[in-house]
Short mmCIF file of C-alpha atoms in Angstrom, two decimals:
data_model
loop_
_atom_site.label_atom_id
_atom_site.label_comp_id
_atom_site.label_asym_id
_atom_site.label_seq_id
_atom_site.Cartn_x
_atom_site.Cartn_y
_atom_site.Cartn_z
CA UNK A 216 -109.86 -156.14 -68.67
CA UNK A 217 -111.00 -153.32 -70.93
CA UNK A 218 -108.23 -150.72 -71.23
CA UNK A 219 -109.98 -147.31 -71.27
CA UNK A 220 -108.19 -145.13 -73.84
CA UNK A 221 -109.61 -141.62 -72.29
CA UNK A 222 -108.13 -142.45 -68.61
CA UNK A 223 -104.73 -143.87 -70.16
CA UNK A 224 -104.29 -140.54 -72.43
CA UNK A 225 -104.83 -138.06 -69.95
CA UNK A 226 -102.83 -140.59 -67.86
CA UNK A 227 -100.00 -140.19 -70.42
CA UNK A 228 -100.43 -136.55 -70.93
CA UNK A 229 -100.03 -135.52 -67.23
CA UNK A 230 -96.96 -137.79 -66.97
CA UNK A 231 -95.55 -135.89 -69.84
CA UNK A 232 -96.48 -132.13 -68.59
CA UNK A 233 -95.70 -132.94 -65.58
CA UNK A 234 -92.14 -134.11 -65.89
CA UNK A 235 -91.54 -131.18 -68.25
CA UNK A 236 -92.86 -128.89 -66.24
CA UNK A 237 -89.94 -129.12 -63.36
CA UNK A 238 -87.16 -128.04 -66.37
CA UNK A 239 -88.46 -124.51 -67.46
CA UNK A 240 -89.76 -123.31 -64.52
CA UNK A 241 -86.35 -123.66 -63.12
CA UNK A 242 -84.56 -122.19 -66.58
CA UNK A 243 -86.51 -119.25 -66.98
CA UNK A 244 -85.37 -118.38 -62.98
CA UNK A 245 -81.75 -119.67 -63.65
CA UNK A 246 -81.59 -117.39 -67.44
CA UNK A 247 -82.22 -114.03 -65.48
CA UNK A 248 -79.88 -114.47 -62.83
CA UNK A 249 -77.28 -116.15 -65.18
CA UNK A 250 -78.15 -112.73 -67.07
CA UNK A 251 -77.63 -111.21 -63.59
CA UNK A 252 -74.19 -112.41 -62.96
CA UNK A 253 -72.47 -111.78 -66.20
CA UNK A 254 -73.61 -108.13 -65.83
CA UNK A 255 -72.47 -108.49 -62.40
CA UNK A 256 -68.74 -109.43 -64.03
CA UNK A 257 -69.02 -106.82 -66.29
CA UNK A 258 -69.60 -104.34 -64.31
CA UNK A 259 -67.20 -105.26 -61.39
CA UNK A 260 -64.60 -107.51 -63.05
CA UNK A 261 -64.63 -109.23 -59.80
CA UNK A 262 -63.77 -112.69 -61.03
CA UNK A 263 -66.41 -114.24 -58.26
CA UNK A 264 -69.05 -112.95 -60.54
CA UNK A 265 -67.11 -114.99 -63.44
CA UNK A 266 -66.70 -117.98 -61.41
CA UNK A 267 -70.79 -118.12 -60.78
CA UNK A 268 -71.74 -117.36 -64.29
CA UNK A 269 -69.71 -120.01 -65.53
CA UNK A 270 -70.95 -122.52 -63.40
CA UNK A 271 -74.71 -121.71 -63.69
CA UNK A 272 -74.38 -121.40 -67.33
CA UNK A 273 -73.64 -125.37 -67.47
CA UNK A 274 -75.92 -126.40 -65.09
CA UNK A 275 -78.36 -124.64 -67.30
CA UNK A 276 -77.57 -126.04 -70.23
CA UNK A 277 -77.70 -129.56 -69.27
CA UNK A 278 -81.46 -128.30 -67.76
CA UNK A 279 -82.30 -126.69 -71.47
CA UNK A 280 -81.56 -129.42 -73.06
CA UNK A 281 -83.47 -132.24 -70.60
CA UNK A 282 -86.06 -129.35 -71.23
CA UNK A 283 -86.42 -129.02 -74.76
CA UNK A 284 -85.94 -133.32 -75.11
CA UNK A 285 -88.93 -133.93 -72.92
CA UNK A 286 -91.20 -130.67 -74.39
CA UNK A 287 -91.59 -132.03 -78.00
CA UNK A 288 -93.44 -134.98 -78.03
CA UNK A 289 -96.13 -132.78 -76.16
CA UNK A 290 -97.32 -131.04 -79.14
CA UNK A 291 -97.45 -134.63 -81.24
CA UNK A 292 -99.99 -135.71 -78.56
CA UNK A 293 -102.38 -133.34 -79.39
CA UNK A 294 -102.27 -134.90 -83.16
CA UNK A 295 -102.31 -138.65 -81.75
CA UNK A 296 -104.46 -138.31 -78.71
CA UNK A 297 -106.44 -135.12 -78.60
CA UNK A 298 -107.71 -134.94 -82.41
CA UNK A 299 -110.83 -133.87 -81.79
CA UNK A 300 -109.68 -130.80 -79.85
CA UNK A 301 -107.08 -130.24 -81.98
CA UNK A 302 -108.96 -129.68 -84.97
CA UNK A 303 -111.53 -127.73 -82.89
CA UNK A 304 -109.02 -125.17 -81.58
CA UNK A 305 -106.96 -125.15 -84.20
CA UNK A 306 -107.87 -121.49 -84.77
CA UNK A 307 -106.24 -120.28 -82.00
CA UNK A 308 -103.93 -123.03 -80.46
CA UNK A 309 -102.09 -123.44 -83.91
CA UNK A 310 -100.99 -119.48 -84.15
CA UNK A 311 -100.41 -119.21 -80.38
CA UNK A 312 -98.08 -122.14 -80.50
CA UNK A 313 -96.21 -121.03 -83.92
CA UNK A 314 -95.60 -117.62 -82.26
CA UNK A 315 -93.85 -119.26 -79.47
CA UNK A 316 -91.70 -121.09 -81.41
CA UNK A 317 -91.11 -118.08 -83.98
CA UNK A 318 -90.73 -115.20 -81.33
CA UNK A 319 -89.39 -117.35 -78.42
CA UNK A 320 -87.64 -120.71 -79.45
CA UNK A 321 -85.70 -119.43 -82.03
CA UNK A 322 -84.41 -116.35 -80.16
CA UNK A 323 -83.11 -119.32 -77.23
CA UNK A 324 -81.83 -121.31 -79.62
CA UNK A 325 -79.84 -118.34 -81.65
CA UNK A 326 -78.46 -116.50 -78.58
CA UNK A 327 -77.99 -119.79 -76.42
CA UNK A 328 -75.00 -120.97 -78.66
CA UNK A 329 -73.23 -117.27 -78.12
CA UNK A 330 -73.91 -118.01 -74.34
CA UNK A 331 -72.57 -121.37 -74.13
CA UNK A 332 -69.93 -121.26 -76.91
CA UNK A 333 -69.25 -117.61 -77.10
CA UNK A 334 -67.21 -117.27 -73.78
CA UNK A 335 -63.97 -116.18 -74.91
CA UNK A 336 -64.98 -115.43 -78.59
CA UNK A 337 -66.49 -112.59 -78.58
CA UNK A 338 -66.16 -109.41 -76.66
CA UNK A 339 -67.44 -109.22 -73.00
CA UNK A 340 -70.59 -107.29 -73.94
CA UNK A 341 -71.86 -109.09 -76.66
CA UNK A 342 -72.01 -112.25 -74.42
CA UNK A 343 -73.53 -110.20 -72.02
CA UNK A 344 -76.59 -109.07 -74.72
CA UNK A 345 -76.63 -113.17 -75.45
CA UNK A 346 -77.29 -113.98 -71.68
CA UNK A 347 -79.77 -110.97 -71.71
CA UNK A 348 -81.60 -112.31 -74.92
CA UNK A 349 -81.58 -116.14 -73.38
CA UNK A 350 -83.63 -114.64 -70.51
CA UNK A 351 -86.20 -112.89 -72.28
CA UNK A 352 -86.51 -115.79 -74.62
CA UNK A 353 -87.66 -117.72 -71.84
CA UNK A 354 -90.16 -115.29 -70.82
CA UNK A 355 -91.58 -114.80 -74.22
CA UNK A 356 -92.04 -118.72 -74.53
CA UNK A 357 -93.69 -118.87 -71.38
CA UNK A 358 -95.77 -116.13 -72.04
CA UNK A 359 -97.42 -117.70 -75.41
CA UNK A 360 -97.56 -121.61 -73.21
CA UNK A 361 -99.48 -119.74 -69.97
CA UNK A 362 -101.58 -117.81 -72.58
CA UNK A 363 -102.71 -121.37 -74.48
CA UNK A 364 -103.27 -123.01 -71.36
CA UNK A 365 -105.37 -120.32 -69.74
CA UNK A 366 -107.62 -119.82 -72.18
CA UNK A 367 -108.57 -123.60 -71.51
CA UNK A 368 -109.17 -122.54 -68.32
CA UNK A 369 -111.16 -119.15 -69.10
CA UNK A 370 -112.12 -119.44 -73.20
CA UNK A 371 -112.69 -115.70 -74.33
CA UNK A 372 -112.23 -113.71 -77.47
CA UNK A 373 -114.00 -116.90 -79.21
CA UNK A 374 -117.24 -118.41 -80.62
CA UNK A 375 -118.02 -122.27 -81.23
CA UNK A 376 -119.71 -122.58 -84.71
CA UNK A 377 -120.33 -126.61 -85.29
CA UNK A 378 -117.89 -127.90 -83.33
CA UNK A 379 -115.14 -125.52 -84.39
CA UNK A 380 -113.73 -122.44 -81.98
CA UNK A 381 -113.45 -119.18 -84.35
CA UNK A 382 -111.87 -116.47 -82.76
CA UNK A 383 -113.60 -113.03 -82.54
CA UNK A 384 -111.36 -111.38 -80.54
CA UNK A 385 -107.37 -111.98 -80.33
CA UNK A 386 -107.12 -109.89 -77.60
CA UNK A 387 -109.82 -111.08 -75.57
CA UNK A 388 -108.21 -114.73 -76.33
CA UNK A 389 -104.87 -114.18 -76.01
CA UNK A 390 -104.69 -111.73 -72.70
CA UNK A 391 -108.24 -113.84 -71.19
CA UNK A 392 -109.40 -113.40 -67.88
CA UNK A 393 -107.40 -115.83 -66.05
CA UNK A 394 -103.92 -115.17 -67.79
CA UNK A 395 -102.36 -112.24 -66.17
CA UNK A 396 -102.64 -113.94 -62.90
CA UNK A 397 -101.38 -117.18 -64.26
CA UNK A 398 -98.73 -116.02 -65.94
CA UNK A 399 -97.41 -113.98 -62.72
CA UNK A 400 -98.05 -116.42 -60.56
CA UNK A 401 -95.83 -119.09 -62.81
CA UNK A 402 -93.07 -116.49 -62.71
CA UNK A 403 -92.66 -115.65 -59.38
CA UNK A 404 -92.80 -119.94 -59.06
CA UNK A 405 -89.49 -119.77 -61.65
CA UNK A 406 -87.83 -117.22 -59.60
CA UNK A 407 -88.24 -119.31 -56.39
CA UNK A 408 -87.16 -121.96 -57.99
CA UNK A 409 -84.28 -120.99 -59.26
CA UNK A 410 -83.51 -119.19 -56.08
CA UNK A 411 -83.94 -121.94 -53.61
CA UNK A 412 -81.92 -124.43 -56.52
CA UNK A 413 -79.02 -122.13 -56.24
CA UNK A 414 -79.05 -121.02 -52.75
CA UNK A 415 -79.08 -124.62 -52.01
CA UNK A 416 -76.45 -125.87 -53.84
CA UNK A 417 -74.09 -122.64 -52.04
CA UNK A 418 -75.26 -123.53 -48.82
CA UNK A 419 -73.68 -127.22 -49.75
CA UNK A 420 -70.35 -125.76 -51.09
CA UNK A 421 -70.19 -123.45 -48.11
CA UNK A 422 -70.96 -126.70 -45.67
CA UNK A 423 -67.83 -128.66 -47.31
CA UNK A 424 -65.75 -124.92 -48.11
CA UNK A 425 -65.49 -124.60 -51.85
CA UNK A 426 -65.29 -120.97 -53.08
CA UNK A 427 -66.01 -119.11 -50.06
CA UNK A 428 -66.64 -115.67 -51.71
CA UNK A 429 -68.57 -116.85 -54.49
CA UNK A 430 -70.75 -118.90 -52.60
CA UNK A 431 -71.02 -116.20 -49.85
CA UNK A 432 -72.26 -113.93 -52.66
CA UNK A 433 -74.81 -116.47 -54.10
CA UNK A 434 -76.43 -117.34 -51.04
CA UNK A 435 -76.87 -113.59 -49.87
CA UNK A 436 -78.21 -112.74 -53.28
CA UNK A 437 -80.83 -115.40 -53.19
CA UNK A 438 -81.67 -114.97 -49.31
CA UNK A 439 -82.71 -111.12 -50.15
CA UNK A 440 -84.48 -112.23 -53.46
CA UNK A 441 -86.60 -115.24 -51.61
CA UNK A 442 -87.57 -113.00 -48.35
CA UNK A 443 -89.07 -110.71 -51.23
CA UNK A 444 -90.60 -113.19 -53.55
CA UNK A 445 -91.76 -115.67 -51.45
CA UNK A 446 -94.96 -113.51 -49.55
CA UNK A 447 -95.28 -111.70 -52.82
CA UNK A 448 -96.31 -115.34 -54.29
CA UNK A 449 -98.50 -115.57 -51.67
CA UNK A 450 -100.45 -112.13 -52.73
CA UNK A 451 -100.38 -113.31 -56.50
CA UNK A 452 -101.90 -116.61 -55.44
CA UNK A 453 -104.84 -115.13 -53.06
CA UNK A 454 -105.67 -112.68 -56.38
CA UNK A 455 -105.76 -115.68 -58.24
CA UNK A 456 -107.79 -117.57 -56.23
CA UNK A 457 -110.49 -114.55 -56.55
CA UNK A 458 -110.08 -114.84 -60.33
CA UNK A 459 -110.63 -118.74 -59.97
CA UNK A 460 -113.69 -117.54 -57.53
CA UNK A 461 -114.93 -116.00 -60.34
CA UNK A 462 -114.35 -118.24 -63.31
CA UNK A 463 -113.98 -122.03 -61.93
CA UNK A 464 -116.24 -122.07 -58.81
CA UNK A 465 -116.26 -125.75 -58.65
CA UNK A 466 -112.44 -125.87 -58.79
CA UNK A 467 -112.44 -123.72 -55.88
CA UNK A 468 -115.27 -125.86 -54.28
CA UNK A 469 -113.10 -128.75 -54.74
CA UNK A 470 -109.83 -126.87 -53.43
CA UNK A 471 -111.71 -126.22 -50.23
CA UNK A 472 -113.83 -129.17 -50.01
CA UNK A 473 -116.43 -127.62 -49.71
CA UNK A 474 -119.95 -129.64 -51.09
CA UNK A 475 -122.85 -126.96 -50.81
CA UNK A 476 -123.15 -123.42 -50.98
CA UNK A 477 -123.17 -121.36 -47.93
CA UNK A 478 -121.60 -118.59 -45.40
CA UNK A 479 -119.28 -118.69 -43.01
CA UNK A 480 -117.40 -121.81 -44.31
CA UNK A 481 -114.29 -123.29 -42.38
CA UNK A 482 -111.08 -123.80 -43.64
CA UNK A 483 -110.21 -127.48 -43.76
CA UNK A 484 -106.87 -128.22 -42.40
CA UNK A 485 -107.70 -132.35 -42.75
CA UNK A 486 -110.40 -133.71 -44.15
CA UNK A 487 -111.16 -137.14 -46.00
CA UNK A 488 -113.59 -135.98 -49.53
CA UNK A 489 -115.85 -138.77 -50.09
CA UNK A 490 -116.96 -137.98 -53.73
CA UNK A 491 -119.68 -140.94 -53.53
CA UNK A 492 -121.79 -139.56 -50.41
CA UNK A 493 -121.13 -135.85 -51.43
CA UNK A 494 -119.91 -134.92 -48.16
CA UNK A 495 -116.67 -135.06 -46.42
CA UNK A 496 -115.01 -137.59 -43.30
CA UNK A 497 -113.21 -136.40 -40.31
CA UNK A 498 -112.99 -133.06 -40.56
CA UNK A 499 -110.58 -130.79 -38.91
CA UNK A 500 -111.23 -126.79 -40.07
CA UNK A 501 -110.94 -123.41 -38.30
CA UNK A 502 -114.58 -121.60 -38.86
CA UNK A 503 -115.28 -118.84 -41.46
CA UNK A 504 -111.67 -118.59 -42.41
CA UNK A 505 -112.41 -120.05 -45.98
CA UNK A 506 -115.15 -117.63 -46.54
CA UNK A 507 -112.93 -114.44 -45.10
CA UNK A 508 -110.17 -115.76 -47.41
CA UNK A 509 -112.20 -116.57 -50.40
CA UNK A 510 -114.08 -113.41 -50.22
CA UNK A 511 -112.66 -111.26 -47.56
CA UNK A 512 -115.80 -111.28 -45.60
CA UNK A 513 -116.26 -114.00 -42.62
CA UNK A 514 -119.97 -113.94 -43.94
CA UNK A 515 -119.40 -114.63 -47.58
CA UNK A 516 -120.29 -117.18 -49.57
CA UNK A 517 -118.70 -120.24 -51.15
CA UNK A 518 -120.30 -122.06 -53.90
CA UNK A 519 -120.25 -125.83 -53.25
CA UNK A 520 -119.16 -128.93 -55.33
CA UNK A 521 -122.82 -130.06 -55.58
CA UNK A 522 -123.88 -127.12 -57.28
CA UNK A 523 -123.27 -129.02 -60.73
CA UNK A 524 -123.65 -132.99 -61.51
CA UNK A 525 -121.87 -135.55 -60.38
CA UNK A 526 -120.38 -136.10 -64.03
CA UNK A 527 -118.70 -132.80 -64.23
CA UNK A 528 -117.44 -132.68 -60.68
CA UNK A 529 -113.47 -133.11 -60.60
CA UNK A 530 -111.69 -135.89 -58.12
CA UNK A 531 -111.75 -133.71 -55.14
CA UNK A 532 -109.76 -134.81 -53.05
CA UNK A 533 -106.97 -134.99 -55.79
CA UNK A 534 -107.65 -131.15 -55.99
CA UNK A 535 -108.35 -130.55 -51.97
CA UNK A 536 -104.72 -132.54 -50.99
CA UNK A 537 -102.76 -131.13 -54.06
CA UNK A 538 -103.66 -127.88 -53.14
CA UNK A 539 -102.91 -128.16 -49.36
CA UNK A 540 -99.46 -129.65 -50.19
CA UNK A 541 -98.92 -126.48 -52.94
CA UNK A 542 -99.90 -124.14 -49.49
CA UNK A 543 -98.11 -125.91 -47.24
CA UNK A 544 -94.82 -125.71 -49.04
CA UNK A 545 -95.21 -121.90 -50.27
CA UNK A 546 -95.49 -121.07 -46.15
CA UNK A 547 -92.58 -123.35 -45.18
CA UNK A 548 -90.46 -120.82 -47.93
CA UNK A 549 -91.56 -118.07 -45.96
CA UNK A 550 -90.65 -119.91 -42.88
CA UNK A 551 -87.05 -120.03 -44.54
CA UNK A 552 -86.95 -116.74 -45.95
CA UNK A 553 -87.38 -115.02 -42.68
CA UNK A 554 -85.11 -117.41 -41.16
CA UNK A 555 -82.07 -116.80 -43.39
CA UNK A 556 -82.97 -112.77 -42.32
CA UNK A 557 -82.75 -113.52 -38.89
CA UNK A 558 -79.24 -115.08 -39.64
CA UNK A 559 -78.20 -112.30 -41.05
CA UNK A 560 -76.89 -111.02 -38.10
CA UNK A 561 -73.36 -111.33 -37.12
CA UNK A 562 -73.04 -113.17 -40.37
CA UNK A 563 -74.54 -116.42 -39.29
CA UNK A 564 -75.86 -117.06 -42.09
CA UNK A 565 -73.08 -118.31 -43.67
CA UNK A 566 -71.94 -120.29 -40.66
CA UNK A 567 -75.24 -121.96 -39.27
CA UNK A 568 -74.59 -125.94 -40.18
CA UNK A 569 -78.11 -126.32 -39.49
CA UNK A 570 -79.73 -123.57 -42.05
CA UNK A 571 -76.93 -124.43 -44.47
CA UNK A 572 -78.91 -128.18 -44.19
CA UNK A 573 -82.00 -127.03 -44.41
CA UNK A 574 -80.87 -125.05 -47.70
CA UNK A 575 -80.24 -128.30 -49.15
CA UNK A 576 -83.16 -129.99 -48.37
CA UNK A 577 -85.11 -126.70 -49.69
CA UNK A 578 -83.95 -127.19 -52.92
CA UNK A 579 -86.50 -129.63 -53.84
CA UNK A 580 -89.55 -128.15 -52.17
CA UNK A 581 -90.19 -125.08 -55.37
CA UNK A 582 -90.30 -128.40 -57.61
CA UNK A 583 -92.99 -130.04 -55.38
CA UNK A 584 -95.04 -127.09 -54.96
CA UNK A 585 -95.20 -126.46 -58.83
CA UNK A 586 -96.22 -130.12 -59.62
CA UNK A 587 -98.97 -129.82 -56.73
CA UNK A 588 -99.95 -126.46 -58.61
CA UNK A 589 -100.54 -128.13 -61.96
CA UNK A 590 -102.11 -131.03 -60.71
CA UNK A 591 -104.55 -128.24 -58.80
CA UNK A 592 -104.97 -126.31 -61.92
CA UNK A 593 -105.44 -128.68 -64.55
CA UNK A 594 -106.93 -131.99 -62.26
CA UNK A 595 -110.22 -129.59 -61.32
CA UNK A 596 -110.72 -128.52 -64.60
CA UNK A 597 -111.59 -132.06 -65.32
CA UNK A 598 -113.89 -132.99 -66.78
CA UNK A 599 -113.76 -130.36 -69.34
CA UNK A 600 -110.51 -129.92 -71.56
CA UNK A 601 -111.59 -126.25 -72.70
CA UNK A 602 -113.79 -125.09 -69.40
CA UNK A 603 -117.34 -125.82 -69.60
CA UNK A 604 -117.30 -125.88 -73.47
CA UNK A 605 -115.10 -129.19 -75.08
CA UNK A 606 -115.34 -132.36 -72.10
CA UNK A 607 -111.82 -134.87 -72.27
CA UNK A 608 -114.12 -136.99 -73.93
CA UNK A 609 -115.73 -134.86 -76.64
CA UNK A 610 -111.83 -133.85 -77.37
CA UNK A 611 -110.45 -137.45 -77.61
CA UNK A 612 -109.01 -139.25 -81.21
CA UNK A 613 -111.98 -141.66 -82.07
CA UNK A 614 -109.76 -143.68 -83.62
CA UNK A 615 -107.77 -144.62 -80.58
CA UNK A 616 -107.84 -148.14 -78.53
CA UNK A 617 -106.76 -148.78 -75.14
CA UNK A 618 -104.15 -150.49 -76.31
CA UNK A 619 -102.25 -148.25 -78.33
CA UNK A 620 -102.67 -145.64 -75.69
CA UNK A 621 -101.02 -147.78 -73.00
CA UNK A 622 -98.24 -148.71 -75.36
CA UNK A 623 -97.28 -144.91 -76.01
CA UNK A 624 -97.59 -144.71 -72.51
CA UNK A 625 -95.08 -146.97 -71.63
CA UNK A 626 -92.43 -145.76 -74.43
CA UNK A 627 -92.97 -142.32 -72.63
CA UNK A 628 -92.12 -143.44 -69.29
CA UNK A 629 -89.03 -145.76 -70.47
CA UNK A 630 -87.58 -142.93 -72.84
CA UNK A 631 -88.05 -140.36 -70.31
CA UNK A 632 -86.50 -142.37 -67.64
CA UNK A 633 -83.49 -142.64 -69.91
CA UNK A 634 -83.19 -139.08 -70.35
CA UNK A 635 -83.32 -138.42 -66.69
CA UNK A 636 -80.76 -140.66 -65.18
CA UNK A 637 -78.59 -139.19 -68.06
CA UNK A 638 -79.45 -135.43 -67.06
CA UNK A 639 -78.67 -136.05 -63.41
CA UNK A 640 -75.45 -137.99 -64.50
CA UNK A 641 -73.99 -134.59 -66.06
CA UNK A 642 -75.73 -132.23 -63.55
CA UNK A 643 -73.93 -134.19 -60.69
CA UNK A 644 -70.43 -134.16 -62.82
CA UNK A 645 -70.98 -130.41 -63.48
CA UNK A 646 -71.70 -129.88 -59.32
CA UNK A 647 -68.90 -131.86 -57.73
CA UNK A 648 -66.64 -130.12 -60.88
CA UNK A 649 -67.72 -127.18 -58.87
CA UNK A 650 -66.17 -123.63 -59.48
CA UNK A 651 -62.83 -124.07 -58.99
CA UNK A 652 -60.35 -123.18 -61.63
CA UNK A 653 -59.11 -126.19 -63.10
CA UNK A 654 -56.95 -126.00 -66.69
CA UNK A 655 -57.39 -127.36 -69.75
CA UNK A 656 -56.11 -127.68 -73.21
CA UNK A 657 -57.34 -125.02 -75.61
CA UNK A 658 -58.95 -126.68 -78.18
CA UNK A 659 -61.22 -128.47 -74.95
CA UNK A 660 -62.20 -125.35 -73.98
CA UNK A 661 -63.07 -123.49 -76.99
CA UNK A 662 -64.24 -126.31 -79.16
CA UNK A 663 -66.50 -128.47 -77.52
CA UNK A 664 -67.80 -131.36 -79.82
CA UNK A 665 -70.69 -133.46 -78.27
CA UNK A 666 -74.08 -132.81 -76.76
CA UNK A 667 -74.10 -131.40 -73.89
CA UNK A 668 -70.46 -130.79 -74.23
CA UNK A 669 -70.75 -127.17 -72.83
CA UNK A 670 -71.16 -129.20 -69.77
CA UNK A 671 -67.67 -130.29 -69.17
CA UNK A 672 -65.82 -126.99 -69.95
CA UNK A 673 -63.31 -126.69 -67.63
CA UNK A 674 -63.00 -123.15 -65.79
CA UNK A 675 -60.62 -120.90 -67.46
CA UNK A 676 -58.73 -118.71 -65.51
CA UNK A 677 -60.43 -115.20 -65.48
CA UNK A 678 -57.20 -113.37 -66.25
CA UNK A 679 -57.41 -115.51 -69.66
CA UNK A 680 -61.06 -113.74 -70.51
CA UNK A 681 -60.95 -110.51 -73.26
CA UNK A 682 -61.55 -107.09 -72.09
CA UNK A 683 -64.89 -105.99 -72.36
CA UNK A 684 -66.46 -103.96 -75.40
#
């Protein structure tokens, strides 16, 4: 059998984007609010906020650093994989991605050693500014990876000259149509994230009664921040569905499974694509809702999938079942989010066996919906690799055989499965460590030797903490 090198390398890259993707869009939530707490502490001096920090701040190291491990060889694939596009948008992708590392990496990597090594070392308010600096670090370096990426999606500020994208316009390119929704709509998905990571893990230290108070705090925080964020995602996404509308009508074709144009067109709750007869089997879809949706008008019009050839028509129903899995999970959040309000009363929140369960079992569900997002976003962009300009084909390495894409492949998978059982094995010492004060012997505590040492820090007892400054 004939390995085909196009199908294993986007194979390979998705695998690789996709299990990076589940680290920083929980780290940039989990910086703010470890930002959050330590003003908190300062502020108060109630050691609960102390406690929190402390705790977060290790689970969010261990998180960086699967992060950062599983990020790099992303950028070598463009070299190895992807020459052709990489020497075509070298023009803009190469600045874009040295600013993030200049403007973003390095600020992380400066101010994350104050934040994890700092405690105790340096007045109270200068490890405050670190844990403020980590946070916007990890906004900045999102900022520059949602502005690469959506200009793939919607290429502006640019002309191709021979093969080659020059840009015109770095405004235009950098801040292109698509980005400003993108890059909210990623946000808001860290927030949740974060927010349903943390209120989950309370809601399991409140079910087997570890730090009462603290937890008590965390959940309520979180609670109040998801009943907030979680319909505001919703808004986000429906503007950025009109900006997809606009830009990617056959994406949205595919989302909706929808094959020609036309008014009035239902929203599919369960249908069966067939890509092959153009049309779709068993279908189950309340009528003119995708249109009112889509366009805000029952009467409006949808463009269809069969509007362009066959040959530059995504997998729908990769795109149509991703995306109803991505919806599907963003409404059961709401769901929770108004439940954990109705709780509130009488304090049941922090009580209610059941809701504390269903915390737990939330905590996965920000993680799925981002995945089903990506595979949404970048599987009905296919086939091109910059929208309707450079095809996956056009941007491949010439030079590469089946072969020696299946073998990378392969050395991806088993490395990364290597660094994941190891992640989980210190995130799930760091957890059942907990927050309670334990002691240990000075030079433990302040001089940590190994990666991810920062991990196993023992609590110190508040009272042992300098005054703030």
């Amino acid at each position: 059998m004939e390995l085909d090198p196009l199908l294993l390398s986007r194979l390979q890259f998705a695998f690789v984007v996709a299990f990076h993707a589940i680290f920083p869009v929980f780290t940039i939530g989990l910086a703010s609010y470890i930002a959050l707490l330590n003003g908190l502490f300062f502020k108060t001096d109630n050691p609960a906020w102390d406690r929190l920090a402390l705790f977060w701040t290790k689970v969010f190291a261990v998180v960086f650093g699967m992060g950062v491990v599983s990020g790099i060889v992303m950028s070598f694939q463009f070299g190895t994989n992807w020459s052709n596009f990489s020497l075509a948008a070298s023009n803009f992708l190469g600045p874009v991605l040295s600013y993030e590392v200049v403007t973003a990496f390095f600020l992380e990597a400066a101010f994350l050693g104050v934040l994890l090594f700092g405690r105790g070392k340096v007045p109270q308010g200068v490890h405050l500014f670190a844990a403020i600096m980590v946070a916007i670090g990890t906004f900045i370096s999102s900022f520059w990876i949602l502005s690469a990426n959506s200009w793939m999606q919607t290429p502006a500020g640019i002309e191709l000259i021979e093969g080659r994208f020059h840009v015109t316009d770095w405004s235009e390119a950098i801040f292109n149509p698509s980005f400003p929704y993108r890059f909210a709509h990623m946000v808001l998905a860290s927030f949740l994230t974060g927010g349903f990571v943390v209120a989950g893990v309370s809601a399991w230290y409140l079910l087997i009664g570890r730090d009462r108070e603290a937890n008590r705090k965390a959940l309520s925080m979180c609670l109040w921040l998801l009943l907030v964020l979680a319909p505001t995602q919703a808004v986000v996404g429906d503007f950025h569905g009109l900006n997809t509308l606009e830009h990617q009508p056959t994406k949205v074709a595919a989302m909706e499974g929808n094959w020609e144009r036309g008014s009035h067109v239902p929203l599919l709750l369960f249908a069966w694509p067939d890509q092959q007869a153009q049309e779709n089997r068993f279908e189950v879809g309340i009528p003119s809702l995708a249109s009112l949706i889509l366009t805000h008008h029952a009467e409006g019009e949808v463009p269809g999938i069969s509007e362009v050839p066959p040959e530059e028509q995504p997998p729908v129903w990769i795109v149509f079942w991703s995306f109803r899995i991505m919806v599907a999970l963003g409404l059961a959040m709401i769901a929770v989010a108004l439940t954990g309000l109705w709780l509130r009363r009488g304090g049941r929140v922090y009580e209610h066996r059941g809701f504390l369960q269903l915390m737990r079992v939330m905590t996965i569900t920000p993680f799925m919906a981002v995945l089903a997002g990506w595979v949404v976003t970048e599987t009905g962009r296919a086939p091109w690799v910059v929208y309707g300009l450079m095809s996956h084909a056009e941007a491949l390495t010439p030079s590469l055989t089946g072969g020696m894409a299946l073998f990378t492949l392969l050395g991806y998978m088993a490395v990364y499965a290597v660094v994941f059982l190891c992640g989980v094995y210190y995130l799930t010492r760091v957890v059942r460590q907990g927050m309670l004060p334990e002691t240990a012997h000075d030079d433990e505590v302040h001089r940590p030797k190994r990666p991810l040492s920062a991990a196993d820090v023992p609590f110190e007892d508040a009272s042992s903490q300098p005054g703030r400054s």
